[in-house]
Amino acid sequence: MPELPEVETIKRDLETTIVGLCFTGVTLHWPRMLQNLTPEAFNRRLISQCIDGITRRGKYLIFQLSNGETLILHLRMSGSLRLDTACSYDPYIRAIFGFDNGANLYFRDPRKFGMIWLVEDEKQVVGKLGPEPLDQDFTSDTLKSILKNHTAPIKAVLCDQTVIAGIGNMYADEALFAASIYPARKADSLSNDEIKRLHCTLDTVLKKAINSGGASISDYRRPDGKSGEAQFVFKVAHQLGKKCDKCGTPIERIPIRKRGSYFCPKCQRKND
DNA sequence: CCCGGAACCTGAAGGC
DNA sequence: TGCCTTCAGGTTCCGG
């Protein structure tokens, strides 16, 4: 499930491979991915545009086009982007972007949740997102002012894209474990010390995952088809029943807002 | 405004 | 073994 570190990894991989290339056409096997245009209009506006640059906002991948417009992709649950040619007959390829050097970029997405936009202004899509957790100006005080306004469970607040952009189920669990905070705690009940710890662990958990090339839980792959490695350093996410790294207690899972939340019942106590 | 729940999808996993 | 149900997950939309 691609979250901030996975999308950042894809962005960096594609920056070295497809920036400067120009689109020659798009084949859509699942047109419902298009969020704001018909396939015909989408093709018409994309063809002959070149990729000036690639950026990321939250979990959104943003391609700056030479005409000033913006192509935006969201991988949702099961999406991945591939530059390898071996996947042309893969039944889960939903879209194929062709380039003027003969290369193809494949959008693979078994569950068909992925989304594609072509817009004049990226704010039409990413305008409501909260701040980037890895930005210089996302300080402990920023986090503090955000959390004091929310009574929902801290885990749910961390995963709310309009509050902070890019954090999902896996990295919320990892950051809360590293900060020794029970995931169902109300966000506005965290102490100053806990907020400082959480700010610190969000930074380290996300950066460590980026340095590992993202986590290949489920269908995530890098554009060259390789897996990420971040799942191997997960302490709690998808580790149900395994012994906690710090104390040996088996990792448990509880639903928060219907989402599986992994934690150590001893290191992350309800009343700390 | 805030919350909860359904919908979107399909492969995997669990139940009998 | 095999059919059937449930679950997982991010985002959007709808209702209370």
Short mmCIF file of C-alpha atoms (C1' of nucleotides) in Angstrom, two decimals:
data_model
loop_
_atom_site.label_atom_id
_atom_site.label_comp_id
_atom_site.label_asym_id
_atom_site.label_seq_id
_atom_site.Cartn_x
_atom_site.Cartn_y
_atom_site.Cartn_z
CA MET A 1 0.00 0.00 0.00
CA PRO A 2 1.85 3.04 -1.18
CA GLU A 3 2.18 5.80 1.40
CA LEU A 4 4.54 8.77 1.46
CA PRO A 5 7.83 6.76 1.44
CA GLU A 6 6.67 4.53 -1.42
CA VAL A 7 5.46 7.43 -3.57
CA GLU A 8 8.66 9.37 -2.81
CA THR A 9 10.70 6.34 -3.91
CA ILE A 10 8.75 6.09 -7.17
CA LYS A 11 9.18 9.82 -7.72
CA ARG A 12 12.97 9.60 -7.31
CA ASP A 13 13.20 6.51 -9.55
CA LEU A 14 11.16 8.16 -12.32
CA GLU A 15 13.07 11.45 -12.05
CA THR A 16 16.18 9.72 -13.35
CA THR A 17 14.37 7.80 -16.10
CA ILE A 18 11.48 9.69 -17.70
CA VAL A 19 11.97 13.43 -17.06
CA GLY A 20 12.48 15.04 -20.46
CA LEU A 21 10.50 12.40 -22.35
CA CYS A 22 7.34 13.33 -24.27
CA PHE A 23 4.02 11.45 -24.35
CA THR A 24 3.03 9.83 -27.64
CA GLY A 25 -0.23 8.33 -26.39
CA VAL A 26 -2.14 6.56 -23.64
CA THR A 27 -3.94 3.20 -23.70
CA LEU A 28 -6.61 2.87 -21.02
CA HIS A 29 -7.82 -0.62 -20.11
CA TRP A 30 -9.85 0.75 -17.17
CA PRO A 31 -11.05 4.22 -18.18
CA ARG A 32 -12.75 4.81 -14.82
CA MET A 33 -9.33 5.69 -13.45
CA LEU A 34 -9.72 9.04 -15.18
CA GLN A 35 -11.25 11.39 -12.65
CA ASN A 36 -11.97 14.51 -14.66
CA LEU A 37 -11.77 13.80 -18.39
CA THR A 38 -13.01 11.39 -21.05
CA PRO A 39 -10.33 9.10 -22.53
CA GLU A 40 -10.50 11.11 -25.77
CA ALA A 41 -9.99 14.48 -24.08
CA PHE A 42 -7.29 13.02 -21.85
CA ASN A 43 -5.33 11.68 -24.82
CA ARG A 44 -5.77 14.88 -26.80
CA ARG A 45 -4.40 17.04 -23.99
CA LEU A 46 -1.54 14.73 -23.00
CA ILE A 47 -0.10 13.77 -26.40
CA SER A 48 3.09 15.65 -27.33
CA GLN A 49 3.46 17.08 -23.83
CA CYS A 50 6.88 16.57 -22.28
CA ILE A 51 7.69 15.90 -18.63
CA ASP A 52 9.47 18.93 -17.19
CA GLY A 53 9.64 17.57 -13.66
CA ILE A 54 8.09 15.22 -11.10
CA THR A 55 7.00 16.14 -7.58
CA ARG A 56 5.09 14.49 -4.76
CA ARG A 57 2.38 15.85 -2.47
CA GLY A 58 1.19 13.47 0.22
CA LYS A 59 0.55 10.20 -1.60
CA TYR A 60 0.00 11.94 -4.96
CA LEU A 61 2.55 11.75 -7.77
CA ILE A 62 2.62 14.95 -9.86
CA PHE A 63 4.06 15.33 -13.36
CA GLN A 64 4.77 18.90 -14.53
CA LEU A 65 4.02 19.09 -18.26
CA SER A 66 5.63 21.39 -20.81
CA ASN A 67 2.35 23.22 -21.51
CA GLY A 68 1.96 24.15 -17.84
CA GLU A 69 -0.68 21.50 -17.13
CA THR A 70 -0.29 18.78 -14.53
CA LEU A 71 -0.73 14.99 -14.72
CA ILE A 72 -1.52 13.55 -11.28
CA LEU A 73 -1.57 9.86 -10.28
CA HIS A 74 -2.75 8.23 -7.04
CA LEU A 75 -1.90 4.54 -6.52
CA ARG A 76 -4.42 3.97 -3.68
CA MET A 77 -4.32 0.38 -2.39
CA SER A 78 -2.71 -1.80 -5.01
CA GLY A 79 -1.28 0.48 -7.70
CA SER A 80 2.28 0.44 -8.98
CA LEU A 81 4.13 2.00 -11.89
CA ARG A 82 6.47 -0.10 -14.05
CA LEU A 83 8.99 0.78 -16.69
CA ASP A 84 9.98 -2.83 -17.38
CA THR A 85 8.78 -4.28 -20.65
CA ALA A 86 8.01 -7.74 -19.26
CA CYS A 87 4.60 -6.61 -18.02
CA SER A 88 2.90 -5.74 -21.31
CA TYR A 89 0.70 -8.87 -21.10
CA ASP A 90 0.05 -8.61 -17.34
CA PRO A 91 -3.77 -8.78 -16.84
CA TYR A 92 -3.62 -6.10 -14.12
CA ILE A 93 -2.16 -3.37 -16.33
CA ARG A 94 -4.86 -0.66 -16.38
CA ALA A 95 -3.08 2.11 -18.32
CA ILE A 96 -0.05 2.36 -20.59
CA PHE A 97 1.73 5.67 -21.20
CA GLY A 98 3.87 5.72 -24.34
CA PHE A 99 6.94 7.95 -24.74
CA ASP A 100 8.81 9.34 -27.73
CA ASN A 101 11.91 7.21 -27.03
CA GLY A 102 9.85 4.03 -27.34
CA ALA A 103 9.58 3.40 -23.58
CA ASN A 104 6.29 2.61 -21.87
CA LEU A 105 5.15 3.40 -18.34
CA TYR A 106 2.63 0.81 -17.09
CA PHE A 107 0.06 1.58 -14.38
CA ARG A 108 -0.58 -1.80 -12.74
CA ASP A 109 -3.50 -1.96 -10.32
CA PRO A 110 -5.27 -5.25 -9.45
CA ARG A 111 -8.03 -3.59 -7.40
CA LYS A 112 -8.76 -0.79 -9.85
CA PHE A 113 -8.74 1.89 -7.14
CA GLY A 114 -6.01 4.02 -8.75
CA MET A 115 -6.86 7.51 -9.95
CA ILE A 116 -5.60 9.77 -12.74
CA TRP A 117 -6.18 13.50 -13.28
CA LEU A 118 -5.02 15.98 -15.91
CA VAL A 119 -5.60 19.51 -14.65
CA GLU A 120 -4.48 23.08 -15.23
CA ASP A 121 -3.69 23.64 -11.55
CA GLU A 122 -2.60 20.90 -9.16
CA LYS A 123 -4.52 22.62 -6.36
CA GLN A 124 -7.71 21.28 -7.95
CA VAL A 125 -6.60 17.85 -6.69
CA VAL A 126 -4.17 18.34 -3.81
CA GLY A 127 -5.43 21.69 -2.50
CA LYS A 128 -7.05 20.29 0.62
CA LEU A 129 -4.08 18.29 1.87
CA GLY A 130 -2.46 19.08 5.20
CA PRO A 131 1.24 19.94 5.58
CA GLU A 132 4.09 17.67 4.49
CA PRO A 133 5.53 15.90 7.56
CA LEU A 134 9.09 16.03 6.18
CA ASP A 135 9.06 19.75 5.41
CA GLN A 136 11.51 21.90 7.36
CA ASP A 137 8.69 24.00 8.79
CA PHE A 138 6.74 20.97 10.08
CA THR A 139 8.01 21.39 13.63
CA SER A 140 7.01 19.88 16.93
CA ASP A 141 4.99 23.06 17.54
CA THR A 142 3.20 22.56 14.20
CA LEU A 143 2.19 19.07 15.31
CA LYS A 144 1.14 20.38 18.71
CA SER A 145 -1.16 23.04 17.25
CA ILE A 146 -2.69 20.44 14.92
CA LEU A 147 -3.35 17.80 17.57
CA LYS A 148 -4.95 20.12 20.13
CA ASN A 149 -7.90 20.64 17.77
CA HIS A 150 -8.71 16.94 17.37
CA THR A 151 -10.46 14.63 19.82
CA ALA A 152 -10.36 11.59 17.50
CA PRO A 153 -7.86 8.75 18.14
CA ILE A 154 -4.29 9.84 17.38
CA LYS A 155 -3.96 7.02 14.85
CA ALA A 156 -6.98 8.27 12.91
CA VAL A 157 -5.75 11.87 13.00
CA LEU A 158 -2.32 10.89 11.67
CA CYS A 159 -3.99 9.09 8.76
CA ASP A 160 -6.29 12.04 7.90
CA GLN A 161 -4.79 13.52 4.72
CA THR A 162 -6.36 16.92 5.36
CA VAL A 163 -4.53 17.10 8.70
CA ILE A 164 -1.09 15.76 7.66
CA ALA A 165 -0.34 14.56 4.13
CA GLY A 166 1.14 11.19 3.22
CA ILE A 167 0.85 9.09 6.36
CA GLY A 168 -1.20 5.89 6.13
CA ASN A 169 -1.88 2.81 8.18
CA MET A 170 1.63 1.32 8.21
CA TYR A 171 3.65 4.40 9.08
CA ALA A 172 1.15 5.72 11.63
CA ASP A 173 1.50 2.41 13.50
CA GLU A 174 5.31 2.47 13.23
CA ALA A 175 5.64 6.07 14.44
CA LEU A 176 3.24 5.53 17.37
CA PHE A 177 5.13 2.41 18.44
CA ALA A 178 8.49 4.18 18.27
CA ALA A 179 7.03 7.01 20.37
CA SER A 180 5.40 4.55 22.84
CA ILE A 181 1.91 5.99 22.33
CA TYR A 182 -1.27 3.89 22.40
CA PRO A 183 -2.94 4.33 18.97
CA ALA A 184 -6.47 4.88 20.35
CA ARG A 185 -5.43 7.78 22.61
CA LYS A 186 -7.35 10.95 21.89
CA ALA A 187 -5.13 13.29 19.88
CA ASP A 188 -5.68 16.25 22.19
CA SER A 189 -4.69 14.23 25.25
CA LEU A 190 -1.02 13.87 24.27
CA SER A 191 1.50 15.56 26.56
CA ASN A 192 4.12 17.96 25.25
CA ASP A 193 6.72 15.26 25.71
CA GLU A 194 4.68 12.73 23.75
CA ILE A 195 4.15 15.22 20.92
CA LYS A 196 7.88 15.86 20.73
CA ARG A 197 8.58 12.13 20.63
CA LEU A 198 5.93 11.58 17.95
CA HIS A 199 7.26 14.43 15.82
CA CYS A 200 10.71 12.87 16.03
CA THR A 201 9.60 9.31 15.27
CA LEU A 202 7.43 10.39 12.31
CA ASP A 203 10.54 11.97 10.79
CA THR A 204 12.83 9.01 11.39
CA VAL A 205 10.29 6.33 10.42
CA LEU A 206 9.42 8.04 7.12
CA LYS A 207 13.04 8.82 6.22
CA LYS A 208 14.22 5.33 7.10
CA ALA A 209 11.50 3.86 4.87
CA ILE A 210 12.49 6.14 1.98
CA ASN A 211 16.10 5.03 2.38
CA SER A 212 14.88 1.42 2.15
CA GLY A 213 13.01 2.09 -1.10
CA GLY A 214 9.57 1.79 0.48
CA ALA A 215 7.75 -1.22 1.91
CA SER A 216 6.63 -4.03 -0.41
CA ILE A 217 3.56 -5.13 1.50
CA SER A 218 0.94 -6.34 -0.97
CA ASP A 219 1.46 -5.13 -4.55
CA TYR A 220 3.96 -2.29 -4.19
CA ARG A 221 6.95 -2.42 -6.51
CA ARG A 222 9.46 0.14 -7.72
CA PRO A 223 9.30 1.20 -11.39
CA ASP A 224 12.08 -1.24 -12.29
CA GLY A 225 10.00 -4.09 -10.80
CA LYS A 226 12.14 -4.50 -7.68
CA SER A 227 10.68 -4.72 -4.19
CA GLY A 228 11.28 -2.18 -1.46
CA GLU A 229 12.93 -3.27 1.76
CA ALA A 230 11.20 -1.18 4.43
CA GLN A 231 8.85 -3.98 5.50
CA PHE A 232 11.84 -5.84 6.91
CA VAL A 233 12.42 -3.13 9.52
CA PHE A 234 8.76 -2.82 10.58
CA LYS A 235 8.43 -3.25 14.34
CA VAL A 236 4.64 -3.58 14.55
CA ALA A 237 2.94 -3.02 11.17
CA HIS A 238 1.73 -6.42 9.87
CA GLN A 239 3.61 -8.15 12.72
CA LEU A 240 0.59 -9.64 14.54
CA GLY A 241 1.70 -12.17 17.17
CA LYS A 242 5.42 -11.52 16.73
CA LYS A 243 7.48 -10.52 19.73
CA CYS A 244 7.95 -6.81 20.40
CA ASP A 245 11.52 -5.68 19.67
CA LYS A 246 11.73 -3.81 22.96
CA CYS A 247 10.01 -6.12 25.50
CA GLY A 248 9.12 -9.44 23.84
CA THR A 249 5.36 -9.08 24.30
CA PRO A 250 3.34 -10.37 21.32
CA ILE A 251 2.16 -7.59 19.00
CA GLU A 252 -1.61 -7.12 18.99
CA ARG A 253 -4.09 -5.60 16.56
CA ILE A 254 -7.20 -3.57 17.27
CA PRO A 255 -9.57 -1.83 14.88
CA ILE A 256 -9.48 1.97 14.90
CA ARG A 257 -11.95 3.53 12.47
CA LYS A 258 -12.24 0.03 10.95
CA ARG A 259 -8.51 -0.02 10.14
CA GLY A 260 -6.22 -2.67 11.58
CA SER A 261 -3.88 -1.03 14.08
CA TYR A 262 -0.82 -2.94 15.26
CA PHE A 263 0.81 -2.12 18.60
CA CYS A 264 2.64 -3.51 21.61
CA PRO A 265 0.26 -3.71 24.59
CA LYS A 266 3.10 -3.25 27.04
CA CYS A 267 5.15 -0.48 25.38
CA GLN A 268 2.07 1.48 24.28
CA ARG A 269 -0.16 1.65 27.34
CA LYS A 270 -3.61 3.23 27.30
CA ASN A 271 -2.99 5.60 30.18
CA ASP A 272 0.56 6.78 29.63
"C1'" DC B 1 -18.76 20.91 12.18
"C1'" DC B 2 -17.96 16.11 13.46
"C1'" DC B 3 -18.42 11.39 13.24
"C1'" DG B 4 -19.62 6.88 11.27
"C1'" DG B 5 -20.65 4.02 7.47
"C1'" DA B 6 -21.08 2.57 2.61
"C1'" DA B 7 -19.13 2.32 -1.81
"C1'" DC B 8 -15.48 1.30 -4.87
"C1'" DC B 9 -12.64 -3.47 -6.16
"C1'" DT B 10 -10.43 -8.17 -6.12
"C1'" DG B 11 -7.22 -11.60 -4.20
"C1'" DA B 12 -6.32 -13.82 -0.01
"C1'" DA B 13 -7.69 -16.01 3.94
"C1'" DG B 14 -10.93 -18.23 6.94
"C1'" DG B 15 -15.16 -21.14 7.92
"C1'" DC B 16 -17.74 -25.24 7.28
"C1'" DT C 1 -11.39 -30.36 -1.89
"C1'" DG C 2 -14.43 -26.53 -2.74
"C1'" DC C 3 -17.81 -23.22 -2.18
"C1'" DC C 4 -19.07 -19.24 0.44
"C1'" DT C 5 -18.13 -15.30 3.37
"C1'" DT C 6 -15.21 -11.91 5.19
"C1'" DC C 7 -11.44 -8.91 5.14
"C1'" DA C 8 -8.03 -5.42 3.70
"C1'" DG C 9 -7.03 -0.73 2.40
"C1'" DG C 10 -7.35 5.07 0.80
"C1'" DT C 11 -10.46 8.18 -0.60
"C1'" DT C 12 -14.98 10.09 -1.63
"C1'" DC C 13 -19.58 10.67 -0.74
"C1'" DC C 14 -23.70 10.53 2.05
"C1'" DG C 15 -26.45 10.58 6.27
"C1'" DG C 16 -27.16 11.55 11.15
#
